[in-house]
XYZ file of C-alpha atoms in Angstrom:
176
model
C 7.544 30.888 42.747
C 4.255 29.479 44.049
C 3.331 25.799 44.123
C 1.963 24.747 40.735
C 3.783 27.374 38.728
C 6.681 26.337 36.541
C 7.899 29.558 34.982
C 6.022 32.607 36.364
C 4.224 33.363 39.626
C 1.197 34.827 37.830
C -1.152 31.946 36.958
C -2.345 33.139 33.543
C 1.191 34.132 32.513
C 2.572 30.782 33.704
C -0.091 28.870 31.751
C 0.597 30.845 28.564
C 4.370 30.510 28.904
C 4.110 26.768 29.586
C 1.887 26.216 26.570
C 4.287 27.978 24.239
C 7.702 27.167 25.703
C 7.071 23.520 26.536
C 5.563 22.882 23.091
C 8.604 24.488 21.450
C 10.964 22.439 23.626
C 9.066 19.216 22.814
C 9.141 19.902 19.067
C 12.860 20.699 19.175
C 13.410 17.455 21.095
C 11.487 15.485 18.422
C 13.604 17.100 15.680
C 16.782 16.118 17.542
C 15.524 12.535 17.932
C 14.610 12.356 14.232
C 18.058 13.657 13.280
C 19.630 10.921 15.448
C 17.306 8.126 14.315
C 16.801 9.150 10.682
C 13.891 10.278 8.530
C 12.354 6.828 8.576
C 11.200 7.626 12.109
C 8.010 9.274 10.860
C 7.386 7.144 7.786
C 4.270 5.069 7.373
C 6.088 2.030 6.010
C 4.654 -0.343 8.630
C 1.756 -0.431 11.059
C 4.338 -0.077 13.840
C 5.582 3.179 12.258
C 2.027 4.489 12.114
C 1.466 3.725 15.812
C 4.819 5.371 16.597
C 3.735 8.576 14.867
C 0.405 8.677 16.731
C 2.070 7.978 20.091
C 4.723 10.606 19.432
C 2.058 13.223 18.740
C 0.292 12.323 21.952
C 3.518 12.643 23.936
C 4.291 16.047 22.374
C 0.822 17.197 23.449
C 1.402 15.794 26.930
C 4.732 17.594 27.206
C 3.172 20.878 26.083
C 0.431 20.497 28.720
C 2.700 19.406 31.582
C 1.905 21.088 34.865
C 5.241 20.315 36.508
C 8.805 19.608 35.473
C 8.574 15.938 36.407
C 5.652 15.350 33.997
C 7.471 17.283 31.261
C 10.658 15.239 31.752
C 8.644 11.991 31.733
C 7.073 12.885 28.363
C 10.493 13.780 26.918
C 12.024 10.505 28.136
C 9.029 8.571 26.759
C 9.600 10.174 23.341
C 13.222 9.030 23.392
C 12.020 5.585 24.454
C 9.708 5.386 21.442
C 12.606 6.129 19.115
C 14.761 3.466 20.794
C 11.981 0.870 20.480
C 11.405 1.809 16.838
C 15.112 1.568 15.997
C 15.374 -1.799 17.753
C 12.288 -3.187 16.045
C 13.483 -1.976 12.630
C 16.811 -3.721 13.195
C 15.089 -6.925 14.332
C 12.733 -6.861 11.342
C 15.666 -6.371 9.009
C 17.637 -9.288 10.417
C 14.841 -11.808 11.071
C 12.107 -12.942 8.693
C 10.279 -14.483 11.658
C 10.135 -11.131 13.484
C 9.082 -9.452 10.222
C 6.209 -11.915 9.849
C 5.090 -11.362 13.453
C 5.132 -7.555 13.210
C 3.908 -6.984 9.689
C 0.651 -7.652 7.861
C 0.764 -8.846 4.273
C -0.373 -6.549 1.475
C -3.620 -7.811 -0.109
C -5.027 -7.623 -3.651
C -8.337 -5.756 -3.741
C -8.504 -5.808 -7.528
C -6.557 -7.753 -10.137
C -6.576 -7.393 -13.931
C -9.674 -5.201 -13.975
C -11.749 -7.437 -11.672
C -12.733 -6.796 -8.075
C -11.527 -9.372 -5.554
C -14.760 -9.651 -3.575
C -13.388 -12.132 -1.008
C -10.440 -9.819 -0.350
C -12.735 -6.794 0.004
C -14.712 -8.725 2.646
C -11.528 -9.989 4.336
C -10.017 -6.479 4.482
C -13.365 -4.845 5.378
C -13.114 -2.437 2.452
C -16.327 -1.237 0.805
C -16.443 -1.425 -2.979
C -17.518 2.245 -3.032
C -14.346 3.198 -1.124
C -12.238 1.262 -3.603
C -13.986 2.961 -6.531
C -13.212 6.337 -4.906
C -9.517 5.328 -4.762
C -9.661 4.382 -8.448
C -11.039 7.821 -9.294
C -8.335 9.403 -7.138
C -5.729 7.512 -9.195
C -7.291 8.776 -12.460
C -8.462 5.343 -13.569
C -10.762 5.757 -16.573
C -11.270 2.095 -17.464
C -11.290 -0.945 -15.149
C -9.602 -2.867 -17.968
C -6.480 -0.717 -17.490
C -6.201 -1.653 -13.787
C -3.477 -4.254 -13.337
C -3.707 -4.396 -9.540
C -5.069 -2.554 -6.534
C -3.237 -3.412 -3.328
C -4.160 -2.681 0.274
C -0.687 -2.034 1.649
C 0.572 -2.983 5.110
C 0.179 0.662 6.143
C -3.484 0.817 5.165
C -2.724 2.841 2.039
C -4.209 1.728 -1.260
C -1.898 1.465 -4.280
C -3.481 1.522 -7.731
C -1.308 0.089 -10.491
C -2.701 0.753 -13.944
C -1.432 0.975 -17.472
C -0.442 -1.346 -20.290
C 2.170 -3.431 -18.467
C 2.866 -4.523 -14.889
C 6.280 -5.744 -13.778
C 5.391 -8.806 -11.681
C 8.156 -8.078 -9.146
C 6.005 -5.190 -7.914
C 3.376 -7.637 -6.663
C 5.352 -10.771 -5.809
C 4.654 -10.518 -2.039
C 1.000 -9.531 -2.300
C -1.480 -11.929 -0.719
C -4.400 -13.386 -2.680
C -7.483 -14.018 -0.565
């Protein structure tokens, strides 16, 4: 084997084999880590989870593009490290309200009882036209039927509409 090749001596064959085989190995490794850590690993429940998912994708790409075994191993170890950090942070958040407050943003009302919360829209940097698009997406036909629109901690927008709203659904939502 020549310097720079990982699998085959022929450059083009080595590049093709690395692209396919290392990507497959990285994906299998992610599946193993998810099986060990649980399905929550790739959820978007918190901003930390979202960052984890982005970082994991970047590391899979790095592993698939590795030009030597050391770089490939480093990407694989970094993936495992992400899962360890996520598991530790989830445990800390579960056991400590203080840690939860430090790591998590509060959900915010963007609309309440059919009325736009203009201060909250400004605070959250959400355009009214974007909110109206989310209302259409949620099949809202009448603003009067909207009980609440919440910008969740993940950046998702929840539209709660109908005749009745159980107040426990919105007890932790911030009013701006």
